[in-house]
CSV table of C-alpha atoms and ligand atoms in Angstrom, one decimal:
chain,number,residue,atom,x,y,z
A,100,UNK,CA,16.2,-14.2,-4.6
A,101,UNK,CA,15.6,-15.6,-1.1
A,102,UNK,CA,12.4,-14.3,0.4
A,103,UNK,CA,11.0,-13.9,3.8
A,104,UNK,CA,8.8,-17.0,3.5
A,105,UNK,CA,11.8,-19.3,3.0
A,106,UNK,CA,12.8,-18.6,6.6
A,107,UNK,CA,9.4,-19.5,8.1
A,108,UNK,CA,9.6,-22.8,10.1
A,109,UNK,CA,7.1,-25.5,9.4
A,110,UNK,CA,6.0,-28.4,11.5
A,111,UNK,CA,3.8,-31.0,9.9
A,112,UNK,CA,0.7,-32.1,11.8
A,113,UNK,CA,-1.5,-34.7,10.1
A,114,UNK,CA,-5.1,-34.7,11.3
A,115,UNK,CA,-6.6,-38.1,10.3
A,116,UNK,CA,-10.0,-38.4,8.7
A,117,UNK,CA,-11.7,-39.4,12.0
A,118,UNK,CA,-10.4,-36.3,13.8
A,119,UNK,CA,-11.7,-33.6,11.5
A,120,UNK,CA,-15.2,-32.8,10.1
A,121,UNK,CA,-14.5,-32.6,6.4
A,122,UNK,CA,-16.6,-35.0,4.5
A,123,UNK,CA,-16.5,-35.7,0.7
A,124,UNK,CA,-20.2,-34.8,0.8
A,125,UNK,CA,-19.3,-31.2,1.4
A,126,UNK,CA,-16.9,-31.1,-1.6
A,127,UNK,CA,-18.1,-30.3,-5.1
A,128,UNK,CA,-18.3,-33.5,-7.2
A,129,UNK,CA,-16.2,-31.8,-9.9
A,130,UNK,CA,-13.4,-30.9,-7.4
A,131,UNK,CA,-13.5,-34.6,-6.3
A,132,UNK,CA,-13.2,-35.7,-9.9
A,133,UNK,CA,-10.1,-33.6,-10.4
A,134,UNK,CA,-8.5,-34.7,-7.1
A,135,UNK,CA,-9.1,-38.4,-7.9
A,136,UNK,CA,-7.8,-38.2,-11.5
A,137,UNK,CA,-4.6,-36.5,-10.3
A,138,UNK,CA,-4.2,-39.1,-7.6
A,139,UNK,CA,-4.8,-42.0,-9.9
A,140,UNK,CA,-2.1,-40.6,-12.2
A,141,UNK,CA,0.4,-40.8,-9.4
A,142,UNK,CA,0.3,-37.2,-8.3
A,143,UNK,CA,-0.2,-35.6,-5.0
A,144,UNK,CA,-3.6,-33.9,-5.0
A,145,UNK,CA,-5.0,-31.7,-2.2
A,146,UNK,CA,-7.9,-29.4,-1.7
A,147,UNK,CA,-6.4,-26.2,-0.4
A,148,UNK,CA,-7.1,-22.6,0.8
A,149,UNK,CA,-10.5,-21.1,1.4
A,150,UNK,CA,-12.4,-24.3,0.7
A,151,UNK,CA,-10.7,-26.3,3.5
A,152,UNK,CA,-10.9,-23.4,5.9
A,153,UNK,CA,-14.6,-22.9,5.2
A,154,UNK,CA,-15.4,-26.6,5.5
A,155,UNK,CA,-13.6,-26.8,8.8
A,156,UNK,CA,-15.5,-23.7,10.0
A,157,UNK,CA,-18.8,-25.2,9.0
A,158,UNK,CA,-19.5,-22.9,6.0
A,159,UNK,CA,-20.2,-23.9,2.4
A,160,UNK,CA,-17.2,-22.9,0.2
A,161,UNK,CA,-17.9,-20.7,-2.8
A,162,UNK,CA,-15.2,-22.4,-4.9
A,163,UNK,CA,-12.8,-25.2,-4.7
A,164,UNK,CA,-9.1,-24.9,-5.4
A,165,UNK,CA,-6.7,-27.8,-5.9
A,166,UNK,CA,-3.0,-27.9,-5.2
A,167,UNK,CA,-0.8,-30.6,-6.7
A,168,UNK,CA,2.8,-31.6,-7.5
A,169,UNK,CA,1.8,-32.1,-11.2
A,170,UNK,CA,3.0,-29.4,-13.5
A,171,UNK,CA,0.4,-27.4,-15.5
A,172,UNK,CA,1.3,-29.3,-18.6
A,173,UNK,CA,0.8,-32.6,-16.8
A,174,UNK,CA,-2.5,-31.4,-15.6
A,175,UNK,CA,-3.6,-30.4,-19.1
A,176,UNK,CA,-2.8,-33.9,-20.4
A,177,UNK,CA,-5.1,-35.4,-17.8
A,178,UNK,CA,-8.1,-33.3,-18.5
A,179,UNK,CA,-9.8,-32.6,-21.9
A,180,UNK,CA,-11.7,-29.7,-20.4
A,181,UNK,CA,-8.5,-27.9,-19.2
A,182,UNK,CA,-7.0,-24.5,-20.2
A,183,UNK,CA,-3.8,-23.0,-18.9
A,184,UNK,CA,-3.9,-19.3,-17.7
A,185,UNK,CA,-1.3,-16.9,-16.4
A,186,UNK,CA,1.9,-15.7,-18.0
A,187,UNK,CA,4.6,-15.9,-15.4
A,188,UNK,CA,3.0,-18.5,-13.2
A,189,UNK,CA,0.8,-20.9,-15.0
A,190,UNK,CA,-2.4,-22.2,-13.5
A,191,UNK,CA,-4.7,-24.9,-14.9
A,192,UNK,CA,-8.4,-24.3,-15.0
A,193,UNK,CA,-10.5,-27.4,-15.4
A,194,UNK,CA,-13.9,-26.3,-16.7
A,195,UNK,CA,-17.1,-28.1,-15.9
A,196,UNK,CA,-19.9,-26.0,-17.4
A,197,UNK,CA,-20.2,-23.0,-15.1
A,198,UNK,CA,-17.9,-24.4,-12.4
A,199,UNK,CA,-14.1,-23.9,-12.7
A,200,UNK,CA,-11.7,-25.9,-10.6
A,201,UNK,CA,-8.4,-24.1,-10.3
A,202,UNK,CA,-5.4,-26.4,-10.2
A,203,UNK,CA,-2.1,-24.9,-9.0
A,204,UNK,CA,1.2,-26.5,-8.9
A,205,UNK,CA,2.9,-26.3,-5.4
A,206,UNK,CA,5.0,-23.2,-5.6
A,207,UNK,CA,7.6,-21.4,-3.5
A,208,UNK,CA,8.2,-17.7,-2.7
A,209,UNK,CA,5.9,-15.0,-1.8
A,210,UNK,CA,2.5,-14.7,-3.4
A,211,UNK,CA,1.1,-11.2,-4.0
A,212,UNK,CA,-2.2,-12.6,-5.0
A,213,UNK,CA,-0.9,-12.7,-8.6
A,214,UNK,CA,-2.5,-16.1,-9.1
A,215,UNK,CA,-5.6,-14.0,-9.4
A,216,UNK,CA,-6.6,-13.1,-12.9
A,217,UNK,CA,-7.6,-9.6,-11.9
A,218,UNK,CA,-4.0,-8.8,-10.8
A,219,UNK,CA,-2.8,-10.1,-14.2
A,220,UNK,CA,-5.3,-7.8,-15.9
A,221,UNK,CA,-3.9,-4.8,-14.0
A,222,UNK,CA,-0.7,-5.3,-15.9
A,223,UNK,CA,1.0,-5.1,-12.6
A,224,UNK,CA,4.5,-6.4,-12.5
A,225,UNK,CA,4.4,-10.0,-11.2
A,226,UNK,CA,7.0,-11.4,-9.0
A,227,UNK,CA,8.8,-14.6,-10.1
A,228,UNK,CA,7.3,-17.7,-8.7
A,229,UNK,CA,8.9,-21.1,-8.9
A,230,UNK,CA,7.6,-24.5,-8.3
A,231,UNK,CA,8.2,-25.8,-4.8
A,232,UNK,CA,7.4,-28.3,-2.2
A,233,UNK,CA,4.1,-28.5,-0.4
A,234,UNK,CA,5.8,-26.9,2.6
A,235,UNK,CA,7.0,-24.0,0.4
A,236,UNK,CA,3.4,-23.7,-0.9
A,237,UNK,CA,2.0,-23.5,2.6
A,238,UNK,CA,4.3,-20.8,3.9
A,239,UNK,CA,3.8,-18.4,1.0
A,240,UNK,CA,0.1,-18.3,1.8
A,241,UNK,CA,-1.3,-15.4,3.9
A,242,UNK,CA,-3.1,-16.8,6.9
A,243,UNK,CA,-2.6,-20.1,8.8
A,244,UNK,CA,-6.3,-20.9,8.2
A,245,UNK,CA,-5.7,-20.6,4.5
A,246,UNK,CA,-2.8,-23.0,4.4
A,247,UNK,CA,-4.5,-26.3,5.2
A,248,UNK,CA,-4.4,-29.2,2.7
A,249,UNK,CA,-7.1,-31.9,2.5
A,250,UNK,CA,-5.2,-34.8,0.9
A,251,UNK,CA,-7.3,-37.0,-1.3
A,252,UNK,CA,-4.8,-39.9,-0.8
A,253,UNK,CA,-6.0,-40.6,2.8
A,254,UNK,CA,-8.6,-37.9,3.5
A,255,UNK,CA,-6.4,-36.4,6.1
A,256,UNK,CA,-5.8,-32.7,6.7
A,257,UNK,CA,-2.2,-31.6,6.5
A,258,UNK,CA,-1.2,-28.6,8.5
A,259,UNK,CA,2.3,-27.1,8.3
A,260,UNK,CA,1.8,-23.8,10.2
A,261,UNK,CA,-0.8,-24.4,13.0
A,262,UNK,CA,-3.8,-23.5,10.9
A,263,UNK,CA,-6.0,-26.4,12.3
A,264,UNK,CA,-5.7,-25.1,15.8
A,265,UNK,CA,-6.3,-21.5,14.7
A,266,UNK,CA,-9.5,-22.5,12.9
A,267,UNK,CA,-10.6,-24.5,15.9
A,268,UNK,CA,-10.1,-21.4,18.1
A,269,UNK,CA,-11.6,-19.2,15.4
A,270,UNK,CA,-8.5,-17.0,14.9
A,271,UNK,CA,-7.1,-15.3,11.8
A,272,UNK,CA,-3.3,-15.3,12.1
A,273,UNK,CA,-0.7,-14.3,9.5
A,274,UNK,CA,2.0,-16.8,8.7
A,275,UNK,CA,5.4,-15.4,9.6
A,276,UNK,CA,6.2,-11.9,10.8
A,277,UNK,CA,3.0,-9.8,10.4
A,278,UNK,CA,4.6,-6.5,9.5
A,279,UNK,CA,6.8,-8.2,6.8
A,280,UNK,CA,3.8,-10.0,5.3
A,281,UNK,CA,1.7,-6.8,5.2
A,282,UNK,CA,4.6,-4.9,3.6
A,283,UNK,CA,4.9,-7.7,0.9
A,284,UNK,CA,1.3,-7.2,0.1
A,285,UNK,CA,-0.8,-4.5,1.8
A,286,UNK,CA,-4.1,-6.0,0.5
A,287,UNK,CA,-3.6,-8.7,3.1
A,288,UNK,CA,-4.7,-6.1,5.7
A,289,UNK,CA,-8.1,-6.0,4.0
A,290,UNK,CA,-8.1,-9.8,3.6
A,291,UNK,CA,-7.6,-10.1,7.4
A,292,UNK,CA,-10.7,-7.8,8.0
A,293,UNK,CA,-12.8,-9.5,5.4
A,294,UNK,CA,-12.1,-13.1,6.3
A,295,UNK,CA,-12.5,-12.4,10.0
A,296,UNK,CA,-15.8,-10.7,9.3
A,297,UNK,CA,-17.0,-13.5,7.0
A,298,UNK,CA,-16.0,-16.3,9.3
A,299,UNK,CA,-16.8,-14.5,12.6
A,300,UNK,CA,-13.2,-15.1,13.6
A,301,UNK,CA,-11.0,-12.9,15.8
A,302,UNK,CA,-7.8,-11.4,14.4
A,303,UNK,CA,-4.8,-12.6,16.4
A,304,UNK,CA,-3.3,-9.9,18.5
A,305,UNK,CA,0.0,-9.7,16.7
A,306,UNK,CA,-1.8,-9.9,13.3
A,307,UNK,CA,-4.1,-7.0,14.3
A,308,UNK,CA,-1.5,-4.8,16.1
A,309,UNK,CA,0.3,-3.4,13.0
A,310,UNK,CA,-2.9,-2.6,11.1
A,311,UNK,CA,-3.4,1.1,12.1
A,312,UNK,CA,0.2,1.9,11.6
A,313,UNK,CA,0.5,0.3,8.2
A,314,UNK,CA,-2.8,1.5,6.9
A,315,UNK,CA,-1.1,4.1,4.7
A,316,UNK,CA,0.5,1.3,2.7
A,317,UNK,CA,-2.9,0.7,1.1
A,318,UNK,CA,-2.3,3.8,-1.1
A,319,UNK,CA,0.5,1.8,-2.8
A,320,UNK,CA,-1.9,-1.0,-3.8
A,321,UNK,CA,-3.2,-1.1,-7.3
A,322,UNK,CA,-6.5,0.8,-7.3
A,323,UNK,CA,-8.1,-1.9,-9.5
A,324,UNK,CA,-7.2,-4.6,-7.0
A,325,UNK,CA,-8.6,-2.5,-4.2
A,326,UNK,CA,-11.9,-2.1,-6.1
A,327,UNK,CA,-12.1,-5.9,-6.5
A,328,UNK,CA,-11.3,-6.4,-2.8
A,329,UNK,CA,-14.0,-3.8,-1.9
A,330,UNK,CA,-16.6,-5.8,-3.9
A,331,UNK,CA,-15.6,-8.9,-1.9
A,332,UNK,CA,-15.7,-7.1,1.4
A,333,UNK,CA,-19.1,-5.4,0.8
A,334,UNK,CA,-21.0,-7.6,-1.7
A,335,UNK,CA,-20.5,-11.1,-0.2
A,336,UNK,CA,-23.0,-10.8,2.6
A,337,UNK,CA,-20.7,-9.5,5.3
A,338,UNK,CA,-20.6,-5.8,4.6
A,339,UNK,CA,-21.4,-4.6,8.1
A,340,UNK,CA,-18.8,-6.8,9.7
A,341,UNK,CA,-16.2,-5.6,7.1
A,342,UNK,CA,-17.1,-2.0,7.7
A,343,UNK,CA,-16.9,-2.3,11.5
A,344,UNK,CA,-13.6,-4.2,11.1
A,345,UNK,CA,-12.1,-1.4,8.9
A,346,UNK,CA,-13.2,1.2,11.5
A,347,UNK,CA,-11.9,-0.8,14.5
A,348,UNK,CA,-8.5,-1.4,12.9
A,349,UNK,CA,-7.9,2.1,11.6
A,350,UNK,CA,-8.2,1.2,7.9
A,351,UNK,CA,-11.3,3.2,7.0
A,352,UNK,CA,-9.5,6.4,6.4
A,353,UNK,CA,-6.9,4.8,4.2
A,354,UNK,CA,-9.6,3.3,1.9
A,355,UNK,CA,-12.3,6.0,2.0
A,356,UNK,CA,-10.5,9.2,3.3
A,357,UNK,CA,-13.4,11.6,2.6
A,358,UNK,CA,-16.1,9.4,4.1
A,359,UNK,CA,-14.0,8.8,7.2
A,360,UNK,CA,-13.5,12.6,7.6
A,361,UNK,CA,-17.2,13.2,7.1
A,362,UNK,CA,-18.2,10.6,9.7
A,363,UNK,CA,-15.7,12.0,12.2
A,364,UNK,CA,-17.2,15.5,11.9
A,365,UNK,CA,-20.9,14.4,11.9
A,366,UNK,CA,-21.6,14.6,15.6
A,367,UNK,CA,-25.2,13.4,15.5
A,368,UNK,CA,-24.0,10.1,14.0
A,369,UNK,CA,-26.7,10.3,11.4
A,370,UNK,CA,-24.4,9.7,8.5
A,371,UNK,CA,-22.9,6.6,10.0
A,372,UNK,CA,-26.4,5.3,10.9
A,373,UNK,CA,-27.5,5.6,7.3
A,374,UNK,CA,-24.3,4.1,5.9
A,375,UNK,CA,-24.5,1.0,8.2
A,376,UNK,CA,-28.2,0.7,7.4
A,377,UNK,CA,-27.3,0.6,3.7
A,378,UNK,CA,-24.7,-2.1,4.3
A,379,UNK,CA,-27.2,-4.1,6.4
A,380,UNK,CA,-29.7,-3.9,3.5
A,381,UNK,CA,-27.0,-5.1,1.2
A,382,UNK,CA,-26.2,-8.1,3.5
A,383,UNK,CA,-29.9,-8.9,3.6
A,384,UNK,CA,-30.2,-8.9,-0.1
A,385,UNK,CA,-27.2,-11.2,-0.5
A,386,UNK,CA,-28.6,-13.5,2.1
A,387,UNK,CA,-31.9,-13.7,0.1
A,388,UNK,CA,-30.0,-14.2,-3.2
A,389,UNK,CA,-31.3,-10.8,-4.6
A,390,UNK,CA,-29.0,-8.8,-6.9
A,391,UNK,CA,-26.8,-6.1,-5.5
A,392,UNK,CA,-25.1,-3.4,-7.5
A,393,UNK,CA,-21.7,-1.8,-7.0
A,394,UNK,CA,-23.2,1.6,-8.0
A,395,UNK,CA,-25.7,1.5,-5.1
A,396,UNK,CA,-23.0,0.2,-2.7
A,397,UNK,CA,-20.6,3.0,-3.5
A,398,UNK,CA,-23.5,5.5,-3.4
A,399,UNK,CA,-23.9,4.4,0.2
A,400,UNK,CA,-20.2,4.3,1.1
A,401,UNK,CA,-19.4,7.7,-0.4
A,402,UNK,CA,-22.7,9.5,0.6
A,403,UNK,CA,-21.1,11.0,3.7
A,404,UNK,CA,-18.3,12.4,1.6
A,405,UNK,CA,-20.8,13.8,-0.9
A,406,UNK,CA,-22.8,15.5,1.7
A,407,UNK,CA,-19.7,17.0,3.3
A,408,UNK,CA,-18.4,18.3,0.0
A,409,UNK,CA,-21.9,19.6,-0.9
A,410,UNK,CA,-22.1,21.6,2.3
A,411,UNK,CA,-18.7,23.1,1.7
A,412,UNK,CA,-19.5,24.2,-1.8
A,413,UNK,CA,-22.8,25.7,-0.7
A,414,UNK,CA,-21.0,27.6,2.0
A,415,UNK,CA,-18.9,29.1,-0.7
A,416,UNK,CA,-22.2,30.5,-2.1
A,417,UNK,CA,-22.6,28.1,-5.0
A,418,UNK,CA,-26.1,27.5,-6.3
A,419,UNK,CA,-27.6,24.2,-5.1
A,420,UNK,CA,-27.8,22.5,-8.5
A,421,UNK,CA,-24.3,23.5,-9.4
A,422,UNK,CA,-23.0,22.5,-6.0
A,423,UNK,CA,-24.6,19.1,-6.2
A,424,UNK,CA,-23.0,18.4,-9.5
A,425,UNK,CA,-19.6,19.6,-8.5
A,426,UNK,CA,-19.7,17.7,-5.2
A,427,UNK,CA,-20.5,14.5,-7.0
A,428,UNK,CA,-17.6,15.0,-9.4
A,429,UNK,CA,-15.2,16.0,-6.8
A,430,UNK,CA,-15.9,13.0,-4.5
A,431,UNK,CA,-15.7,10.6,-7.4
A,432,UNK,CA,-12.4,12.0,-8.6
A,433,UNK,CA,-10.8,12.0,-5.2
A,434,UNK,CA,-11.9,8.4,-4.5
A,435,UNK,CA,-10.5,7.2,-7.8
A,436,UNK,CA,-7.0,7.8,-6.6
A,437,UNK,CA,-7.4,5.0,-4.1
A,438,UNK,CA,-10.1,2.7,-5.6
A,439,UNK,CA,-10.6,2.3,-9.3
A,440,UNK,CA,-14.3,2.6,-9.5
A,441,UNK,CA,-15.2,2.0,-13.2
A,442,UNK,CA,-17.3,4.6,-14.9
A,443,UNK,CA,-20.1,2.1,-15.5
A,444,UNK,CA,-20.6,2.2,-11.7
A,445,UNK,CA,-19.6,5.8,-10.8
A,446,UNK,CA,-22.0,7.3,-13.3
A,447,UNK,CA,-25.1,5.6,-11.9
A,448,UNK,CA,-23.8,6.3,-8.4
A,449,UNK,CA,-23.8,10.0,-9.1
A,450,UNK,CA,-27.2,9.8,-10.6
A,451,UNK,CA,-28.5,8.2,-7.4
A,452,UNK,CA,-27.1,11.2,-5.5
A,453,UNK,CA,-28.3,13.8,-7.9
A,454,UNK,CA,-31.8,12.4,-8.0
A,455,UNK,CA,-32.2,12.9,-4.3
A,456,UNK,CA,-33.0,16.6,-4.8
A,457,UNK,CA,-35.7,15.7,-7.3
A,458,UNK,CA,-37.7,13.9,-4.7
A,459,UNK,CA,-38.8,17.2,-3.1
A,460,UNK,CA,-40.4,18.4,-6.4
A,461,UNK,CA,-44.1,18.0,-6.8
A,462,UNK,CA,-44.7,19.7,-10.2
A,463,UNK,CA,-46.6,17.2,-12.3
A,464,UNK,CA,-44.2,17.4,-15.3
A,465,UNK,CA,-41.2,16.9,-13.0
A,466,UNK,CA,-42.9,14.1,-11.1
A,467,UNK,CA,-43.5,12.2,-14.3
A,468,UNK,CA,-40.0,12.8,-15.5
A,469,UNK,CA,-38.5,11.5,-12.3
A,470,UNK,CA,-40.7,8.4,-12.3
A,471,UNK,CA,-39.5,7.5,-15.8
A,472,UNK,CA,-35.8,8.0,-15.0
A,473,UNK,CA,-33.9,4.8,-15.5
A,474,UNK,CA,-32.3,5.2,-12.1
A,475,UNK,CA,-35.6,5.9,-10.3
A,476,UNK,CA,-35.8,2.6,-8.5
A,477,UNK,CA,-32.3,2.8,-7.1
A,478,UNK,CA,-32.6,6.4,-6.2
A,479,UNK,CA,-35.9,5.8,-4.4
A,480,UNK,CA,-34.4,2.9,-2.5
A,481,UNK,CA,-31.7,5.3,-1.5
A,482,UNK,CA,-34.2,7.9,-0.3
A,483,UNK,CA,-35.8,5.2,1.9
A,484,UNK,CA,-32.4,4.4,3.3
A,485,UNK,CA,-32.0,8.0,4.3
A,486,UNK,CA,-34.8,7.6,6.7
A,487,UNK,CA,-32.2,5.9,9.0
A,488,UNK,CA,-30.5,9.3,9.2
A,489,UNK,CA,-33.5,11.5,9.6
A,490,UNK,CA,-37.3,11.2,9.8
A,491,UNK,CA,-37.5,14.3,7.6
A,492,UNK,CA,-37.9,12.1,4.5
A,493,UNK,CA,-41.2,10.4,5.5
A,494,UNK,CA,-43.3,12.8,3.5
A,495,UNK,CA,-41.2,12.4,0.4
A,496,UNK,CA,-41.2,8.6,0.8
A,497,UNK,CA,-45.0,8.5,1.2
A,498,UNK,CA,-45.4,10.7,-1.8
A,499,UNK,CA,-43.2,8.7,-4.2
A,500,UNK,CA,-44.6,5.4,-3.0
A,501,UNK,CA,-48.0,6.6,-4.0
A,502,UNK,CA,-46.8,8.3,-7.2
A,503,UNK,CA,-45.4,5.1,-8.5
A,504,UNK,CA,-49.0,3.8,-8.6
A,505,UNK,CA,-50.7,7.0,-9.6
A,506,UNK,CA,-48.8,10.3,-9.9
A,507,UNK,CA,-52.0,12.4,-10.2
A,508,UNK,CA,-53.5,11.0,-7.1
A,509,UNK,CA,-50.2,11.5,-5.2
A,510,UNK,CA,-50.1,15.1,-6.3
A,511,UNK,CA,-53.8,15.7,-5.3
A,512,UNK,CA,-53.1,14.2,-1.9
A,513,UNK,CA,-50.5,16.8,-1.2
A,514,UNK,CA,-52.7,18.6,1.3
A,515,UNK,CA,-50.0,21.1,2.3
A,516,UNK,CA,-49.6,23.7,-0.4
A,517,UNK,CA,-46.2,24.6,1.1
A,518,UNK,CA,-44.9,21.3,-0.1
A,519,UNK,CA,-45.1,21.9,-3.8
A,520,UNK,CA,-42.6,24.1,-5.7
A,521,UNK,CA,-44.1,27.2,-7.2
A,522,UNK,CA,-44.5,27.2,-10.9
A,523,UNK,CA,-41.9,29.9,-11.1
A,524,UNK,CA,-39.4,27.7,-9.4
A,525,UNK,CA,-39.6,29.8,-6.2
A,526,UNK,CA,-38.7,27.7,-3.3
A,527,UNK,CA,-41.1,28.0,-0.4
A,528,UNK,CA,-39.6,28.4,3.1
A,529,UNK,CA,-40.4,24.9,4.3
A,530,UNK,CA,-38.7,23.5,1.2
A,531,UNK,CA,-35.6,25.6,1.8
A,532,UNK,CA,-35.2,24.3,5.3
A,533,UNK,CA,-35.5,20.8,4.0
A,534,UNK,CA,-32.8,21.4,1.4
A,535,UNK,CA,-30.4,22.5,4.1
A,536,UNK,CA,-31.0,19.3,6.0
A,537,UNK,CA,-30.4,17.4,2.8
A,538,UNK,CA,-27.1,19.1,2.4
A,539,UNK,CA,-26.2,18.2,6.0
A,540,UNK,CA,-26.8,14.6,5.0
A,541,UNK,CA,-29.8,14.1,7.2
B,857,ATP,P1,-12.6,-16.5,-0.4
B,857,ATP,O1,-12.5,-17.3,-1.7
B,857,ATP,O2,-13.6,-17.1,0.5
B,857,ATP,O3,-12.8,-15.1,-0.6
B,857,ATP,P2,-9.9,-17.4,-0.2
B,857,ATP,O4,-9.1,-17.5,1.0
B,857,ATP,O5,-10.3,-18.6,-0.9
B,857,ATP,O6,-11.2,-16.7,0.3
B,857,ATP,P3,-8.8,-16.4,-2.6
B,857,ATP,O7,-8.5,-15.0,-3.0
B,857,ATP,O8,-9.7,-17.3,-3.4
B,857,ATP,O9,-9.3,-16.3,-1.1
B,857,ATP,O10,-7.3,-17.1,-2.5
B,857,ATP,C1,-7.1,-18.5,-2.4
B,857,ATP,C2,-5.9,-18.8,-1.5
B,857,ATP,O11,-4.8,-18.2,-2.1
B,857,ATP,C3,-6.1,-18.3,-0.1
B,857,ATP,O12,-6.8,-19.2,0.7
B,857,ATP,C4,-4.6,-18.2,0.3
B,857,ATP,O13,-4.1,-19.4,0.7
B,857,ATP,C5,-3.9,-17.7,-1.0
B,857,ATP,N1,-3.9,-16.3,-1.1
B,857,ATP,C6,-4.8,-15.5,-1.7
B,857,ATP,N2,-4.4,-14.2,-1.6
B,857,ATP,C7,-3.2,-14.2,-1.0
B,857,ATP,C8,-2.2,-13.2,-0.7
B,857,ATP,N3,-2.5,-11.9,-0.9
B,857,ATP,N4,-1.1,-13.5,-0.1
B,857,ATP,C9,-0.8,-14.8,0.2
B,857,ATP,N5,-1.7,-15.8,-0.1
B,857,ATP,C10,-2.8,-15.5,-0.7
B,858,MG,MG1,-11.3,-18.8,-2.9
């Protein structure tokens, strides 16, 4: 079947070693080993994709992919530490301890990202891919910046679609007709936002223009793939840039419909402030190499939706505790139709939300129980985050900060008797006011 990419014109430009900044010092020694061995065996061997793009943009690549005219079987015969993966389109993985160099044979036709293992794992129907020339391989890629080849034969960069110039001008541009390419694979819309955010690139005008109109196509993408793409967008150190990009290009509502609706109706902007602050914290942690959890991330991303749902349920007269539980379930369930958030993340996410109400309790038994809850740390960090939305949480933050060291001291320090719940569970007036603010997400 002829595909769109076969009609995309190419024009080869070779950028010699002395006219580009890529040095072998920036390339993983294992990737170089693979490139040299293929080359010495008489094959064409190039570094390709994100690694070439990142090196040209002055970033350290997170992995190194190799493209070659050797078939996977030929690759396997050259490397002892090689395994072949993929069913319809086979890829070679050359394994060096924890580093895997992915070696792909030049291929033709469109790519729906199916070279990725996670797409295979979805069981999604894969399109037929056939081996092709290096030109075919270039035009089936998504962005011009991703279609550059660093050739180990002469250390030149080979550019078939104008990617070198685009990287120089810091522009993300789709190869071919943008609308056609988004329709082939809607996840490319998210890749545009994510890569522009990561690299600090602009999105070319004709690449950006179709985004708001095509946003609904995202609902056709596999929810598991959207989950993976979300992790890449928000847990790679560029969460704020990704979020702002989604907003700017009209994609937020397609990915997080209920959060988008809640943000739109929250006139004070408190919910958005808190969400962005949460993403900023995530970016800081990634920058400092600290662990980040998808559960906490999604607790942040869906908190506006949770608050909105909670308010609606309370307005229907539901008791707070019941309303909280139902709001958490409802928001999770609705979001699952777009993004396949696995239960091992959605359950702790819900716990983080449901624990927020516990932070206003001062009864000794409850305080001790809250402190020993396995989700205490994450829930407390979340409470601290809510300060970005409202100063109303200062008292609670101070209390729980102290309670972590000495719960009895913290309780004794509660000078204002109005703060503690009565033994009979009667909620004092001040408390009630605060609960309403909590429901409003502030
Ligand atoms: P990073 O690894 O920094 O997230 P990347 O560009 O390397 O970015 P990968 O998902 O590793 O992203 O993909 C490797 C290469 O495969 C890309 O550079 C691109 O050339 C090609 N590619 C990936 N996804 C698609 C897609 N959906 N459509 C077309 N080509 C794609
Ligand atoms: Mg990559």
